[in-house]
Structure formats: C-alpha cells, structure tokens
mmCIF file of C-alpha atoms in Angstrom:
data_model
loop_
_atom_site.group_PDB
_atom_site.id
_atom_site.type_symbol
_atom_site.label_atom_id
_atom_site.label_comp_id
_atom_site.label_asym_id
_atom_site.label_seq_id
_atom_site.Cartn_x
_atom_site.Cartn_y
_atom_site.Cartn_z
ATOM 1 C CA GLU B 1 0.067 21.114 33.531
ATOM 2 C CA PRO B 2 -3.347 21.264 31.777
ATOM 3 C CA ALA B 3 -1.666 21.307 28.340
ATOM 4 C CA MET B 4 0.455 18.287 29.289
ATOM 5 C CA SER B 5 -2.618 16.473 30.619
ATOM 6 C CA ARG B 6 -4.464 17.184 27.353
ATOM 7 C CA ARG B 7 -1.517 15.898 25.330
ATOM 8 C CA MET B 8 -1.306 12.685 27.414
ATOM 9 C CA ALA B 9 -5.060 12.191 27.060
ATOM 10 C CA ARG B 10 -4.754 12.562 23.259
ATOM 11 C CA TYR B 11 -1.862 10.096 23.216
ATOM 12 C CA ALA B 12 -3.833 7.575 25.260
ATOM 13 C CA LEU B 13 -6.939 7.978 23.120
ATOM 14 C CA LEU B 14 -5.097 7.632 19.813
ATOM 15 C CA ILE B 15 -2.971 4.701 21.001
ATOM 16 C CA ALA B 16 -6.065 2.917 22.308
ATOM 17 C CA LEU B 17 -7.854 3.601 19.016
ATOM 18 C CA ALA B 18 -4.889 2.253 17.040
ATOM 19 C CA MET B 19 -4.791 -0.892 19.190
ATOM 20 C CA VAL B 20 -8.511 -1.525 18.758
ATOM 21 C CA LEU B 21 -8.202 -0.992 15.004
ATOM 22 C CA SER B 22 -5.235 -3.410 14.927
ATOM 23 C CA TRP B 23 -7.264 -5.995 16.800
ATOM 24 C CA LEU B 24 -10.246 -5.558 14.467
ATOM 25 C CA GLU B 25 -7.994 -5.894 11.455
ATOM 26 C CA ALA B 26 -6.436 -9.059 12.898
ATOM 27 C CA MET B 27 -9.937 -10.568 13.024
ATOM 28 C CA VAL B 28 -10.307 -10.191 9.241
ATOM 29 C CA PRO B 29 -8.949 -13.172 7.300
ATOM 30 C CA ALA B 30 -5.859 -12.517 5.173
ATOM 31 C CA SER B 31 -6.533 -11.305 1.667
ATOM 32 C CA ALA B 32 -6.812 -13.969 -1.005
ATOM 33 C CA ALA B 33 -5.113 -11.578 -3.441
ATOM 34 C CA ALA B 34 -1.798 -11.692 -1.592
ATOM 35 C CA PRO B 35 -0.870 -12.974 1.859
ATOM 36 C CA GLY B 36 -0.413 -10.297 4.480
ATOM 37 C CA MET B 37 -2.226 -7.499 2.652
ATOM 38 C CA LYS B 38 -4.095 -5.357 5.134
ATOM 39 C CA LEU B 39 -5.843 -2.022 5.092
ATOM 40 C CA GLY B 40 -3.651 -0.625 7.859
ATOM 41 C CA LEU B 41 -6.520 0.727 9.920
ATOM 42 C CA ALA B 42 -4.248 1.494 12.882
ATOM 43 C CA ASN B 43 -2.378 3.982 10.708
ATOM 44 C CA LEU B 44 -5.445 6.205 10.878
ATOM 45 C CA ALA B 45 -4.251 7.307 14.324
ATOM 46 C CA ALA B 46 -0.758 8.143 13.042
ATOM 47 C CA VAL B 47 -2.027 10.061 10.009
ATOM 48 C CA PHE B 48 -4.487 11.989 12.182
ATOM 49 C CA ALA B 49 -1.736 12.787 14.710
ATOM 50 C CA LEU B 50 0.615 13.910 11.943
ATOM 51 C CA CYS B 51 -2.054 16.234 10.523
ATOM 52 C CA ARG B 52 -3.303 17.688 13.771
ATOM 53 C CA MET B 53 -0.527 17.322 16.342
ATOM 54 C CA GLY B 54 2.826 17.150 14.550
ATOM 55 C CA VAL B 55 5.621 14.784 13.632
ATOM 56 C CA ARG B 56 6.917 14.179 17.163
ATOM 57 C CA ASP B 57 3.469 13.306 18.489
ATOM 58 C CA ALA B 58 2.736 11.051 15.513
ATOM 59 C CA ALA B 59 6.083 9.282 16.061
ATOM 60 C CA VAL B 60 5.374 8.680 19.754
ATOM 61 C CA ILE B 61 1.883 7.369 19.028
ATOM 62 C CA SER B 62 3.134 5.166 16.201
ATOM 63 C CA LEU B 63 6.049 3.716 18.202
ATOM 64 C CA VAL B 64 3.968 2.992 21.294
ATOM 65 C CA ARG B 65 1.287 1.393 19.110
ATOM 66 C CA VAL B 66 3.837 -0.832 17.343
ATOM 67 C CA VAL B 67 5.373 -1.940 20.660
ATOM 68 C CA LEU B 68 2.041 -2.618 22.380
ATOM 69 C CA VAL B 69 0.465 -4.397 19.417
ATOM 70 C CA SER B 70 3.584 -6.532 18.956
ATOM 71 C CA ILE B 71 3.609 -7.506 22.628
ATOM 72 C CA THR B 72 -0.136 -8.163 22.648
ATOM 73 C CA PHE B 73 -0.740 -9.835 19.282
ATOM 74 C CA GLY B 74 2.664 -10.556 17.767
ATOM 75 C CA ASN B 75 6.272 -11.568 18.213
ATOM 76 C CA ALA B 76 9.779 -10.274 17.484
ATOM 77 C CA TYR B 77 9.324 -10.702 13.738
ATOM 78 C CA SER B 78 6.014 -8.860 13.674
ATOM 79 C CA PHE B 79 7.675 -6.095 15.695
ATOM 80 C CA ALA B 80 10.527 -5.834 13.169
ATOM 81 C CA TYR B 81 8.136 -5.699 10.211
ATOM 82 C CA SER B 82 5.767 -3.253 11.892
ATOM 83 C CA PHE B 83 8.543 -1.012 13.169
ATOM 84 C CA ALA B 84 10.277 -0.834 9.784
ATOM 85 C CA GLY B 85 7.025 -0.119 7.985
ATOM 86 C CA ALA B 86 5.875 2.468 10.505
ATOM 87 C CA ALA B 87 9.256 4.235 10.664
ATOM 88 C CA LEU B 88 9.688 4.504 6.894
ATOM 89 C CA SER B 89 6.063 5.484 6.450
ATOM 90 C CA LEU B 90 6.232 8.219 9.070
ATOM 91 C CA ALA B 91 9.518 9.563 7.704
ATOM 92 C CA VAL B 92 8.115 9.795 4.166
ATOM 93 C CA MET B 93 4.815 11.298 5.329
ATOM 94 C CA ALA B 94 6.599 13.873 7.509
ATOM 95 C CA LEU B 95 8.834 14.946 4.621
ATOM 96 C CA LEU B 96 5.920 15.286 2.211
ATOM 97 C CA LYS B 97 3.789 17.144 4.757
ATOM 98 C CA LYS B 98 6.669 19.528 5.455
ATOM 99 C CA THR B 99 6.759 20.572 1.785
ATOM 100 C CA GLY B 100 3.168 21.794 2.047
ATOM 101 C CA LYS B 101 2.544 20.540 -1.492
ATOM 102 C CA PHE B 102 0.617 17.377 -0.624
ATOM 103 C CA SER B 103 -2.882 16.845 0.695
ATOM 104 C CA VAL B 104 -3.653 14.467 3.549
ATOM 105 C CA LEU B 105 -4.657 11.965 0.878
ATOM 106 C CA GLY B 106 -1.319 12.250 -0.955
ATOM 107 C CA VAL B 107 0.674 12.069 2.267
ATOM 108 C CA SER B 108 -1.247 8.992 3.382
ATOM 109 C CA ILE B 109 -0.877 7.224 0.026
ATOM 110 C CA ALA B 110 2.884 7.753 0.168
ATOM 111 C CA GLY B 111 2.799 6.451 3.731
ATOM 112 C CA GLY B 112 0.899 3.313 2.734
ATOM 113 C CA VAL B 113 3.291 2.559 -0.095
ATOM 114 C CA SER B 114 6.417 3.233 1.971
ATOM 115 C CA HIS B 115 5.060 1.124 4.837
ATOM 116 C CA ASN B 116 4.883 -1.856 2.481
ATOM 117 C CA VAL B 117 8.343 -1.138 1.059
ATOM 118 C CA GLY B 118 9.804 -1.044 4.584
ATOM 119 C CA GLN B 119 8.218 -4.370 5.447
ATOM 120 C CA VAL B 120 9.457 -6.046 2.260
ATOM 121 C CA LEU B 121 12.993 -4.761 2.904
ATOM 122 C CA VAL B 122 12.942 -6.281 6.399
ATOM 123 C CA ALA B 123 11.532 -9.551 5.058
ATOM 124 C CA MET B 124 14.306 -9.667 2.456
ATOM 125 C CA ALA B 125 16.910 -9.102 5.180
ATOM 126 C CA VAL B 126 15.391 -11.628 7.598
ATOM 127 C CA LEU B 127 14.952 -14.323 4.947
ATOM 128 C CA GLY B 128 18.198 -13.478 3.179
ATOM 129 C CA THR B 129 16.701 -13.292 -0.284
ATOM 130 C CA ALA B 130 15.974 -10.567 -2.780
ATOM 131 C CA ARG B 131 13.323 -12.776 -4.402
ATOM 132 C CA LEU B 132 10.652 -11.121 -2.284
ATOM 133 C CA ALA B 133 10.961 -8.065 -4.502
ATOM 134 C CA TRP B 134 8.498 -9.797 -6.875
ATOM 135 C CA TYR B 135 5.882 -9.110 -4.204
ATOM 136 C CA LEU B 136 6.390 -5.330 -4.391
ATOM 137 C CA PRO B 137 4.056 -4.549 -7.328
ATOM 138 C CA ALA B 138 1.064 -6.112 -5.544
ATOM 139 C CA LEU B 139 2.011 -4.356 -2.310
ATOM 140 C CA LEU B 140 2.415 -1.014 -4.078
ATOM 141 C CA VAL B 141 -1.115 -1.322 -5.441
ATOM 142 C CA SER B 142 -2.515 -2.354 -2.071
ATOM 143 C CA GLY B 143 -0.496 0.359 -0.280
ATOM 144 C CA THR B 144 -1.884 2.983 -2.638
ATOM 145 C CA ALA B 145 -5.462 1.815 -2.102
ATOM 146 C CA ALA B 146 -5.047 1.492 1.659
ATOM 147 C CA GLY B 147 -3.265 4.839 1.907
ATOM 148 C CA ALA B 148 -6.074 6.505 -0.034
ATOM 149 C CA ALA B 149 -8.740 4.996 2.225
ATOM 150 C CA ILE B 150 -6.871 5.886 5.425
ATOM 151 C CA GLY B 151 -6.023 9.372 4.125
ATOM 152 C CA ALA B 152 -9.642 10.063 3.195
ATOM 153 C CA ALA B 153 -10.826 8.903 6.616
ATOM 154 C CA ALA B 154 -8.103 10.873 8.438
ATOM 155 C CA GLY B 155 -8.948 14.001 6.448
ATOM 156 C CA ILE B 156 -12.626 13.724 7.387
ATOM 157 C CA VAL B 157 -11.866 13.071 11.048
ATOM 158 C CA ALA B 158 -9.256 15.858 11.233
ATOM 159 C CA SER B 159 -11.708 18.357 9.757
ATOM 160 C CA ARG B 160 -14.450 17.441 12.245
ATOM 161 C CA VAL B 161 -12.548 16.969 15.518
ATOM 162 C CA LYS B 162 -11.672 19.998 17.593
ATOM 163 C CA ALA B 163 -7.976 20.349 18.420
#
C-alpha cells in the first residue's frame, strides 16, 4: 500500500505540474515566427517521469495530462493534436531511452521533434491536405530548441529530486 500511495502521489503531483505549465504556456501569446509554436513546458513532467519512473508511468501521466488539459482548455481538435503529438513523442523517447545511447537531452530533443511531426500529420489528415508539410522545417527547428530546453530542465530536476 505505501508504494502504491507514493506512486499515486507522484502521478498527482506531475499531472498537476503539467496542467499548471500548460495553463502558463496558454497565457503566452503565439509566436510571431510561426503560429502554434510553443515551448511544450508540460512535457517536462513526461520527460521527468520517463527518466525517473519508467515508460508506463510517463504514458499514464502524459495521457491524463492530455485529456485533462483538452477538457479544461481545449476541444476535440486540440485533443487529437495533443494526443498524436504526445503519443509519437513518448514512443520515440521510450525507444531511444531503451537503447541507453542517448542522454536526457537527446531523448527530449527527439521527443520535441516527433511531437511536432505527430501534430502536423494529424493536421494534414483533419484538413485533408499535404500542403501543411511546408510547415515542418520551422517546426523541426522549434521542436529541437524546445526539446533541448525541456531536456536540460528535466535533467537538472531529475538529478536533484529524490526518487
């Protein structure tokens, strides 16, 4: 029981953190460089969970965060985009982490990039056009930068927080 209570407390804490970070990020005006570009602050919780708790825990935290944030701040479309981005990102990060050849920074960068790719793929499907692929280069740059920032922060937090 105590181990389960600790796990639930970690879930609650990380989900709450991700929701607060999502809310804070929603308060920041959209980037002038390209519409919809965001830092992905809420992904800090998922990257931390992946590093310190494991793939299953990171998946639970990520899914619950996507559902709650979509219900609270979004709609069905935002859920589809967020879910696709989070699922692809987590899958890529889990595979890279499993190899043991990538640092937290590398795993997070790949996650940031794949998150953007997942969202563009859903947008292309929803809008029925492949023309959105022109947006990928800008999103790959922003995903790399965001993934690096989130990975650096997650690495610092993971090294300083007791398990």
